[in-house]
Coordinates of C-alpha atoms in Angstrom, one line a residue:
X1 CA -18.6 99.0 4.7
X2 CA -19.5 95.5 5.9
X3 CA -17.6 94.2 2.6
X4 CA -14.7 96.4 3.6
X5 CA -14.3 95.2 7.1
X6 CA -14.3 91.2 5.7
X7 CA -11.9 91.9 3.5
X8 CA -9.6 93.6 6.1
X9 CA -10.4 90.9 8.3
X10 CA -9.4 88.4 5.8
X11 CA -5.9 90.0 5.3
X12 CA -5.0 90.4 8.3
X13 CA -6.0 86.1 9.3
X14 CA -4.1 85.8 5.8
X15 CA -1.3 87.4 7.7
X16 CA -1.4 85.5 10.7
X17 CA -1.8 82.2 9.0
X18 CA 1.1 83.2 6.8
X19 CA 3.5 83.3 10.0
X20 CA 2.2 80.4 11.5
X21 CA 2.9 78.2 8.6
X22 CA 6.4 80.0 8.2
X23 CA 7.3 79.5 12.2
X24 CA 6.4 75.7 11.9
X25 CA 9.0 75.4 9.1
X26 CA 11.6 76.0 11.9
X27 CA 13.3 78.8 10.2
X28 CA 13.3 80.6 13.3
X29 CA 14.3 77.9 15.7
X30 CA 18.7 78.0 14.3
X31 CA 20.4 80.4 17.2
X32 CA 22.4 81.5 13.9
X33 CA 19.3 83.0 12.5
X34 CA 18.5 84.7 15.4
X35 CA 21.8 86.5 15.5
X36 CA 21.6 87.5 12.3
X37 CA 17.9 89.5 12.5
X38 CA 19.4 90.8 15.5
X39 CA 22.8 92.2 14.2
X40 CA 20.4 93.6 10.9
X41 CA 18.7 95.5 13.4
X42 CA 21.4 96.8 14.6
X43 CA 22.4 97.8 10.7
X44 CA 18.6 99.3 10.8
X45 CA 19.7 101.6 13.7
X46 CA 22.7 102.8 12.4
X47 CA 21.7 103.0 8.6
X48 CA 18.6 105.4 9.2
X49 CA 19.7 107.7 12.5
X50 CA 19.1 110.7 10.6
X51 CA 15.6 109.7 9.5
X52 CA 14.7 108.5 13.0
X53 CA 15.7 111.1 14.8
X54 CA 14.0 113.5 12.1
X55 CA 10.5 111.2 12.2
X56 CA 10.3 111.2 16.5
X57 CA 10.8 115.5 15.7
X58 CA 7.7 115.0 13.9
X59 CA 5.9 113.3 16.1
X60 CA 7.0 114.8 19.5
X61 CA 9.3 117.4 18.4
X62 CA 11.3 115.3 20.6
X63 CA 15.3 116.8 21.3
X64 CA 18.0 115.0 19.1
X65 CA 19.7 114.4 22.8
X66 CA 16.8 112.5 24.4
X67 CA 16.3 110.0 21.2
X68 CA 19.4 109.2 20.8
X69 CA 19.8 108.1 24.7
X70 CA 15.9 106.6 24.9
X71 CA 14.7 105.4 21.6
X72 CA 18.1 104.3 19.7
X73 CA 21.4 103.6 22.2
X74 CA 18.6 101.8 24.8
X75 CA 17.8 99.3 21.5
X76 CA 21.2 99.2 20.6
X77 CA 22.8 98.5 24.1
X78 CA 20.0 95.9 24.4
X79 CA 21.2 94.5 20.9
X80 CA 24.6 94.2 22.1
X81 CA 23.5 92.9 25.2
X82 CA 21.6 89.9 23.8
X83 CA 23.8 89.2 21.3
X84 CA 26.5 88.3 23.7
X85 CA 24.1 86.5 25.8
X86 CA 21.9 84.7 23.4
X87 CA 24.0 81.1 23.1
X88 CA 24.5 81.0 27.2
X89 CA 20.3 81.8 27.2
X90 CA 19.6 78.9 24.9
X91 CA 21.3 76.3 26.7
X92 CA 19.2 73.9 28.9
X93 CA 18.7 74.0 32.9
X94 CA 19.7 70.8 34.4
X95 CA 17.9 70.3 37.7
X96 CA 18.3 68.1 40.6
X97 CA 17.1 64.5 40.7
X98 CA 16.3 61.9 43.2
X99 CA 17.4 58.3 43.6
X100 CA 14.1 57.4 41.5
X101 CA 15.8 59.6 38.4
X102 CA 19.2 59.6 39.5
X103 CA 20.1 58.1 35.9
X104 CA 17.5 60.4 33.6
X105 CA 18.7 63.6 32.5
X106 CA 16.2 66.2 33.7
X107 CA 16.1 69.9 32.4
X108 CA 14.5 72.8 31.2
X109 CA 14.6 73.8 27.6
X110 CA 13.5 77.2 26.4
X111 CA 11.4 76.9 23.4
X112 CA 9.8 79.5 21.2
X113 CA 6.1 80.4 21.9
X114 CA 4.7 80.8 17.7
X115 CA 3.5 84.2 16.4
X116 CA 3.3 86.5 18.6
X117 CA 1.7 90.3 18.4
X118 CA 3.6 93.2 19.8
X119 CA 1.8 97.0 20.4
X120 CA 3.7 99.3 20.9
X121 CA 2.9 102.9 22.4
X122 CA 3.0 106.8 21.2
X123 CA 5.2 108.5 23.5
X124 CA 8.4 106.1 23.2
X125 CA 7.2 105.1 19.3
X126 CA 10.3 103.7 18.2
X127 CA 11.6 101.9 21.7
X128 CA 8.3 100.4 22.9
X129 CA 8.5 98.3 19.4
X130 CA 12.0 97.1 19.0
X131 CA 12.7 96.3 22.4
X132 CA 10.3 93.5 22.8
X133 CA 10.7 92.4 19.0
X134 CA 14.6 91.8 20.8
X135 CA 13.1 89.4 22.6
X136 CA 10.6 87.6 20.3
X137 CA 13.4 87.6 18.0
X138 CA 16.0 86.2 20.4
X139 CA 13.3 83.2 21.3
X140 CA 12.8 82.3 18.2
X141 CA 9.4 83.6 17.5
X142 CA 7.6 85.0 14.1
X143 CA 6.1 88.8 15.2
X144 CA 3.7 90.8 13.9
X145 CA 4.3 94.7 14.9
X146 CA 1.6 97.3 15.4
X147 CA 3.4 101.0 15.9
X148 CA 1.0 103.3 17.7
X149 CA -0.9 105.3 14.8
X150 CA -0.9 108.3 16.6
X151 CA 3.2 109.1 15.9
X152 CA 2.6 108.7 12.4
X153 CA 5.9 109.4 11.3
X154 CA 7.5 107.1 13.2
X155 CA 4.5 104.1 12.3
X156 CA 5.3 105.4 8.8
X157 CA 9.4 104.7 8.8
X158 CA 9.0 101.5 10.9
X159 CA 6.6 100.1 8.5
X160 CA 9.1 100.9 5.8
X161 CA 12.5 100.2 7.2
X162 CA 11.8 96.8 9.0
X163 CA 11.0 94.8 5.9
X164 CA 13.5 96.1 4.5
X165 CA 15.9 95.0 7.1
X166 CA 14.4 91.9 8.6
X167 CA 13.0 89.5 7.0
X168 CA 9.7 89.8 5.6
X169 CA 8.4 86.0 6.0
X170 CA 9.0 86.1 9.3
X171 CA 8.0 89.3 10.4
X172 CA 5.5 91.6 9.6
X173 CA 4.4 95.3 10.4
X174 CA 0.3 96.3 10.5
X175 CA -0.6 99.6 10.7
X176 CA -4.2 101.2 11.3
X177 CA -6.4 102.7 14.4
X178 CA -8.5 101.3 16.8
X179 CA -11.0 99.1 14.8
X180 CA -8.0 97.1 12.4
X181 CA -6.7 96.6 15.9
X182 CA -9.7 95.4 17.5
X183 CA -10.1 93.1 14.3
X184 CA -6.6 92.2 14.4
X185 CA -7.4 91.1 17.6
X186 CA -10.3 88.5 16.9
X187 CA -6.9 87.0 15.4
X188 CA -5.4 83.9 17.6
X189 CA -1.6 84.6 19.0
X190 CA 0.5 82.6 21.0
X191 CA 1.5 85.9 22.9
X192 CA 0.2 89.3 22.8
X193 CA 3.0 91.9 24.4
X194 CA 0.7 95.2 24.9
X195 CA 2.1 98.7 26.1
X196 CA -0.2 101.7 26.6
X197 CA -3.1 102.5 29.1
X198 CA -5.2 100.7 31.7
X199 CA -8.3 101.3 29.6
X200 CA -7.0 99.6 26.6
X201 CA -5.3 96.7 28.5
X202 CA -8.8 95.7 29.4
X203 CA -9.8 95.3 26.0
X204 CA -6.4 93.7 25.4
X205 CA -7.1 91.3 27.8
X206 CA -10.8 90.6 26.8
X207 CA -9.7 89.4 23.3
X208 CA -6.8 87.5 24.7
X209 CA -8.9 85.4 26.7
X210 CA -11.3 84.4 23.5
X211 CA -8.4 82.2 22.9
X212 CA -6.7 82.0 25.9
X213 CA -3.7 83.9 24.8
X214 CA -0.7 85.0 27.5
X215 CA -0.4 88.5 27.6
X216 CA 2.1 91.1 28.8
X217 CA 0.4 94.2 29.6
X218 CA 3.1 97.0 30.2
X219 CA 0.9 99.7 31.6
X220 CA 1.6 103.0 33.7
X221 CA 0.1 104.5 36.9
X222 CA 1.2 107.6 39.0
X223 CA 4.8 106.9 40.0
X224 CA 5.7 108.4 43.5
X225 CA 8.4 110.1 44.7
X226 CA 9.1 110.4 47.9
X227 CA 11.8 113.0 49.7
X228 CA 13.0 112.7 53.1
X229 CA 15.2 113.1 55.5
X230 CA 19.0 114.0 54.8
X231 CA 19.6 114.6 51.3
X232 CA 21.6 117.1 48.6
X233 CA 18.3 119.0 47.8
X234 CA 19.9 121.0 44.9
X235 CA 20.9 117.4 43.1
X236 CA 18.0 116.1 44.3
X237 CA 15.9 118.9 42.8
X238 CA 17.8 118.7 39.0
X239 CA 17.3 114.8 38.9
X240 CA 13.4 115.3 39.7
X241 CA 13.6 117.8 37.2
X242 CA 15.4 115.8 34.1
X243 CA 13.5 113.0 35.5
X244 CA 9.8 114.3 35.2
X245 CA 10.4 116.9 32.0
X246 CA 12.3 114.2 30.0
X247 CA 10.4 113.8 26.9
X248 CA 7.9 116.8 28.5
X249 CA 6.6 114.3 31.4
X250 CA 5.0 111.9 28.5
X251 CA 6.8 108.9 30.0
X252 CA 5.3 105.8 32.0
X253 CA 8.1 106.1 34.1
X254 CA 8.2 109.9 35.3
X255 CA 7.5 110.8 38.4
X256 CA 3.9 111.5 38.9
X257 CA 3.7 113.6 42.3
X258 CA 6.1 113.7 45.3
X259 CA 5.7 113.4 48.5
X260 CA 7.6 115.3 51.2
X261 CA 7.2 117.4 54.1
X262 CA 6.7 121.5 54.4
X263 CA 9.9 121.8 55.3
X264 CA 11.5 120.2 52.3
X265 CA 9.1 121.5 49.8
X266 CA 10.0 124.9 50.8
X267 CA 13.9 124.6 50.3
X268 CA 13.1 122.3 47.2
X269 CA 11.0 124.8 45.7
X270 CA 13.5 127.2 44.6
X271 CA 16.3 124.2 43.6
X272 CA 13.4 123.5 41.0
X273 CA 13.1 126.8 39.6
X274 CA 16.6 127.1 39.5
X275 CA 17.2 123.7 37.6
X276 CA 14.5 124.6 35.0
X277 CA 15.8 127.6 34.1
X278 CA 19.8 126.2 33.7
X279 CA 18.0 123.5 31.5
X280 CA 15.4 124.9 29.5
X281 CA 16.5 128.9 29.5
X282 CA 14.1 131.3 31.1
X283 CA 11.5 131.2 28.3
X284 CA 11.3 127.2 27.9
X285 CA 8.9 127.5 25.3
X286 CA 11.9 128.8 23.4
X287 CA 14.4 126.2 24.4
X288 CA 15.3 123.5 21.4
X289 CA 15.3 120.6 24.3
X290 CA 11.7 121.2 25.6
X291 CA 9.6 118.3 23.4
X292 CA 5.9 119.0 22.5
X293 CA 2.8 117.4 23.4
X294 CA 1.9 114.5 20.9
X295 CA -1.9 115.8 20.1
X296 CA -4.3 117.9 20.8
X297 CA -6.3 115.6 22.1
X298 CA -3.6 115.1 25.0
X299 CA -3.0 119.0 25.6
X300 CA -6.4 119.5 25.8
X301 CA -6.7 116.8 29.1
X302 CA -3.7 118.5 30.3
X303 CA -4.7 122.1 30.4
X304 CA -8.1 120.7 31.8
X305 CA -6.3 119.4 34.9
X306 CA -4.8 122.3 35.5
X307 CA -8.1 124.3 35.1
X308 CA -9.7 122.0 37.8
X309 CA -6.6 121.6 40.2
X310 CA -7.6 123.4 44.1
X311 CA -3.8 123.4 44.1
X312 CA -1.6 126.3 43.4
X313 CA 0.4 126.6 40.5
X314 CA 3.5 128.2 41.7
X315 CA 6.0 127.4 38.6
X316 CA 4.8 127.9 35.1
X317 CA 1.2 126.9 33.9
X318 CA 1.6 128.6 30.5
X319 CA 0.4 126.6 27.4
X320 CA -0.2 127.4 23.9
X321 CA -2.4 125.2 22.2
X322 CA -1.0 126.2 18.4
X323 CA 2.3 125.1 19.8
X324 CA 1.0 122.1 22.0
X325 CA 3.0 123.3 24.2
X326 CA 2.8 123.3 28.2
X327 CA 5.4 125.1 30.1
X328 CA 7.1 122.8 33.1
X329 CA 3.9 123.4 36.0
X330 CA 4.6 122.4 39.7
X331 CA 1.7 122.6 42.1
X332 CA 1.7 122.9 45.5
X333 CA -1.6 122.3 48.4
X334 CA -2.8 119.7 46.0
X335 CA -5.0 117.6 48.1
X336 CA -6.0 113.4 47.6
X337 CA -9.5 114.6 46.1
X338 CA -7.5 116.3 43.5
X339 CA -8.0 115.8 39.6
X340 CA -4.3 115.7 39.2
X341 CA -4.4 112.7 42.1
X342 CA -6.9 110.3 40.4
X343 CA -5.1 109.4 37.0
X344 CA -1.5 109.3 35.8
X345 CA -0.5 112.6 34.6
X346 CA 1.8 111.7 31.3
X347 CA 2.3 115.1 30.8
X348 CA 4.7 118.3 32.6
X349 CA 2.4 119.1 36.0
X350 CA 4.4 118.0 39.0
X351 CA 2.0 118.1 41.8
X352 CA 3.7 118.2 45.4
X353 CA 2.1 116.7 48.1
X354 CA 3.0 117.3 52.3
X355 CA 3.5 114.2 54.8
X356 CA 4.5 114.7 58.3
X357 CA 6.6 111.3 58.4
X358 CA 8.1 108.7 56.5
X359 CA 5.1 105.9 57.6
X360 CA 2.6 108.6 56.1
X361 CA 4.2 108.9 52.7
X362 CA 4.8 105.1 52.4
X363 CA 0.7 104.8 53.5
X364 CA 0.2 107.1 51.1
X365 CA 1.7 104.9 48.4
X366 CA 0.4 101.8 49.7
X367 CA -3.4 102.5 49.6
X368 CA -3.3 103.3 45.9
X369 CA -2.7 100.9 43.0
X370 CA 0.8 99.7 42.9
X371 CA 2.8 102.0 40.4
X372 CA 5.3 100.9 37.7
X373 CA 8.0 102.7 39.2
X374 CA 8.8 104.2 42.9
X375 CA 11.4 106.8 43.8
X376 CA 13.4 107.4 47.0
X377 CA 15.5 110.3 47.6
X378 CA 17.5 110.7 50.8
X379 CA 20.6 110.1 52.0
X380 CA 20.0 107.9 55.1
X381 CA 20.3 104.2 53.8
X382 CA 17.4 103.5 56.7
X383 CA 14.5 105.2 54.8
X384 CA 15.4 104.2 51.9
X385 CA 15.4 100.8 52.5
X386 CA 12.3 101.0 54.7
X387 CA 10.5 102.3 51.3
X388 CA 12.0 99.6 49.7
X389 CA 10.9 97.0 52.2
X390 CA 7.5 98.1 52.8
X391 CA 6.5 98.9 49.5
X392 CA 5.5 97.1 46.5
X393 CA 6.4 98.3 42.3
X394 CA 7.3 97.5 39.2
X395 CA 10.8 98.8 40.0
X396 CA 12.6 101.0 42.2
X397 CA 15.2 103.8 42.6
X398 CA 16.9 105.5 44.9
X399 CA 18.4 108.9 44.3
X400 CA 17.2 109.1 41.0
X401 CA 14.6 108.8 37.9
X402 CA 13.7 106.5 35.0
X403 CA 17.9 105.2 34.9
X404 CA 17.1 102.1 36.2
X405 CA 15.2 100.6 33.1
X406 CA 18.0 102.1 31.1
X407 CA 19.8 98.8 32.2
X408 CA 19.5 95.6 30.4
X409 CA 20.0 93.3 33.0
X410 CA 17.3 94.5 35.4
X411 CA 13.8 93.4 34.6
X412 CA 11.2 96.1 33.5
X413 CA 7.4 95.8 34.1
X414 CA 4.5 96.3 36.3
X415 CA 2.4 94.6 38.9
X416 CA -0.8 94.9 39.5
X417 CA -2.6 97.6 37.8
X418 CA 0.9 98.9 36.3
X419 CA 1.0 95.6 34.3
X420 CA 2.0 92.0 33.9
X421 CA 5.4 90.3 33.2
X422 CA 8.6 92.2 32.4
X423 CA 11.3 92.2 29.3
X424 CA 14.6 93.9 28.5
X425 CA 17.7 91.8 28.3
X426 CA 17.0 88.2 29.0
X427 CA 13.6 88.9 30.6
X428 CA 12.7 89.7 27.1
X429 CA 13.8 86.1 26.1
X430 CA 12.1 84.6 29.0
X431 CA 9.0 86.2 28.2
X432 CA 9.1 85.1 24.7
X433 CA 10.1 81.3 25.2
X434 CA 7.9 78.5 27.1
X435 CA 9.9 76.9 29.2
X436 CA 9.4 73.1 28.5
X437 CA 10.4 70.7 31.7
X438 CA 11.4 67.8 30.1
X439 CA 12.8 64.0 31.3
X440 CA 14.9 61.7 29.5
X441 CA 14.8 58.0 30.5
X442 CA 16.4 55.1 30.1
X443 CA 15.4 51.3 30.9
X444 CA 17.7 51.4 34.0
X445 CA 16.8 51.2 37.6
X446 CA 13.3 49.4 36.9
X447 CA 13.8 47.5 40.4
X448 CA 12.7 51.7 41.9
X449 CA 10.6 51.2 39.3
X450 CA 8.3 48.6 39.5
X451 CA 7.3 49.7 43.1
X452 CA 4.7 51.7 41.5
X453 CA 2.7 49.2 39.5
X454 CA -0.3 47.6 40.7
X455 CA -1.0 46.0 42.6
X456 CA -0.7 48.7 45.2
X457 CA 1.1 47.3 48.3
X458 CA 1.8 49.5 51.5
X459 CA 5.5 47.9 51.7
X460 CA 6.1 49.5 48.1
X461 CA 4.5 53.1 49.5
X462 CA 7.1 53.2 52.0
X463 CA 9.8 52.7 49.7
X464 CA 8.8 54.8 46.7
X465 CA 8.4 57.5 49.6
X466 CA 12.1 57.1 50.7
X467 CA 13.5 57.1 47.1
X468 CA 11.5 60.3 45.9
X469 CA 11.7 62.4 48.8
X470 CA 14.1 65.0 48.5
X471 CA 16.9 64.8 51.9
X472 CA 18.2 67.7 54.0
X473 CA 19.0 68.1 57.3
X474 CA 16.6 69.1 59.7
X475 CA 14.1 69.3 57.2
X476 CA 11.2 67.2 56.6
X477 CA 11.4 66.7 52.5
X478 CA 7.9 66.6 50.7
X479 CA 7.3 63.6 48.0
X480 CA 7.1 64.7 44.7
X481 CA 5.3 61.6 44.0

């Protein structure tokens, strides 16, 4: 076994080295090149629809409707989206000068980082890869891609398609479990971009730091949602409900619990009911748009918070194992103590929670870890920008669920225990180049100059300060010297 594990080891530094040698030939670094592995993923998308969609059935028995709009028009629009961008992206960032520099040009040029690893997650297989190779593409980096091994199918077809598409000395796709990870690991990357749980960020971050490699951890938490005041309760009940049952509540982004008072949970109660049953049918089980749970492992941790919730299930709780199937749950007089408070669901229990006012809820939120995503209903513009203003997330909406990372130009990631740096759109770029300050001088104004040779003289201070200190009115500038 010990023979085995060198061997794997070796390919997979082989592998590494391989990249590294073929990102120092600059191959990567020509914006036309770029463009093109970006338009062939494009090709990849539309060539192979059929076996996509039929590969994420597999794996989730996820709804032809739901990965089309989450795991192939959210690549594609973010394709488009950087392919129009891409030349204004690469151009440098002049910044301002002083009368020391007035005749150097000064700006900042976005460079490409090297090799950089990219693990993706089960519940969004496809997505969670080719969005942030977007970006390691689009900043001119060589990538190697590790689909979650738990969808198999979709690992499988990635690991087939993509080097057949892109280009194979640039790029490459490892598959295995937890210890080739963990070995792949030991590995030295100039980036590691990580999405899945807390647990395994940890470890993420352990073998990052052997060699002091930048990570992006995009990560989860329990997303709040919090309802008050005025508000359209029978929209707002069929948005919670697409919202958290999209993709069967397996999504980062889904609201977790929601917070509201008595009074609201009482006319939003039946609004749910009602919207599950125009969406799913009265048997959901039965409905071709309800997904599946992805193992059995994760139906098992499901119907074992539900066995343990004080709460009361007052819609649903059904589950067939055979099936991993769990019927859409929402529990009310769930309590802080509760087991369905302490960890992010990712699954279909939406447990409701009473407040008597707004500053409860948002104290609520703000004594637990800071969540990837927050959610506001209401229709006064006062609370929801109170939330907004006294609260802290990886992103927010109002009025709504999960749309708002559907957009390339917003930035999408975590803070705090929800995770580190963002991508989509040009965030993806930025995340993915190093953004180089550089100077370019001439011979010229060497009377400024020679102010700051030794021998030190106090006269010469006082100048250097005047001619490096930035001017403004009313404001005392602070030497950059």
């Amino acid at each position: 076994m010990a023979k085995i594990g060198v061997l794997v080891m070796e390919s997979q530094k082989q592998m590494v080295e391989r990249l590294r040698g073929v990102f120092r030939s600059g191959v990567t670094i020509p914006v036309h090149f770029r463009l093109t592995q970006l338009e062939a993923m494009l090709a990849l998308l539309e060539d192979n629809e059929a076996q996509i969609l039929e590969a994420l059935h597999e794996d989730l028995a996820k709804p032809k409707f739901e990965s089309v709009l989450s795991e192939i028009d959210m690549v594609v629009n973010d394709l488009c989206y950087t392919i129009s961008n891409l030349h204004t992206w690469m151009q440098p960032s002049y910044v301002g000068t002083n009368l020391a520099t007035k005749l150097d040009d000064c700006f900042v040029r976005r460079e490409p980082l090297g090799v950089v690893l990219i693990i993706g997650a089960w519940n969004y297989p496809l997505q969670l890869i080719l969005l942030p190779l977007i970006g390691a593409i689009a900043a001119g980096n060589c990538a190697i891609l590790k689909p979650s091994e738990i969808s198999q199918a979709t690992e499988k077809l990635l690991a087939e398609l993509i080097p057949k598409y892109l280009s194979k000395e640039c790029y490459a796709v490892f598959c295995g479990g937890p210890e080739e990870t963990k070995a792949l690991l030991e590995n030295r990357f100039d980036h590691i971009f990580y999405t899945g749980s807390q647990s395994v960020a940890r470890c993420i971050l352990q073998a990052a730091a052997v060699h002091l490699t930048p990570v992006t951890l995009e990560l989860g938490g329990k997303c709040p949602c919090l309802l008050y005041g005025r508000l359209d309760m029978k929209a707002a009940a069929k948005r919670l409900v697409w919202a958290k049952f999209f993709n069967i509540g397996q999504s980062c982004v889904a609201p977790d619990y929601v917070l509201c008072t008595a009074e609201t949970r009482d006319k939003l109660l039946p609004l749910i009911k009602e919207a599950l049953e125009t969406f799913y049918g009265p048997e959901a089980q039965q409905s071709p748009d309800m997904g599946r749970i992805v193992t059995d492992r994760h139906w098992d941790r499901l119907v074992e918070l539900l066995k343990k919730t004080e709460g009361k299930v007052v819609i649903g709780g059904e589950s067939v194992k055979e099936e991993k199937y769990i019927a859409p749950t929402v529990v009310v007089d769930v309590k802080e103590s509760d087991p369905l408070m302490q960890d992010e669901i990712f699954g279909p229990i939406l447990p409701i929670l009473t407040i008597k006012s707004l500053d409860e809820g948002i104290n609520f939120i703000n004594e637990r870890e800071k969540p990837l995503a927050l959610y506001t209903f209401s229709d006064e513009s006062q609370v929801v920008t109170t939330v907004l203003e006294r609260t802290s997330s990886g992103g927010f909406c109002s009025n709504d669920g999960i749309v708002h990372m559907t957009l390339p130009g917003l930035p999408f990631g975590g803070v705090g225990a929800s995770g580190m740096g963002s991508y989509h759109g040009q965030w993806g770029f930025e995340t993915f180049s190093h953004k180089r300050g550089c100077m370019l001088r001439g011979w010229g104004l060497e009377r400024i100059n020679v102010l700051r040779y030794p021998p030190y003289k106090e006269s010469n201070l006082g100048w250097l300060r005047w001619a490096t200190t930035a001017k403004k009115k009313g404001w005392a500038g602070c030497s950059i010297m």
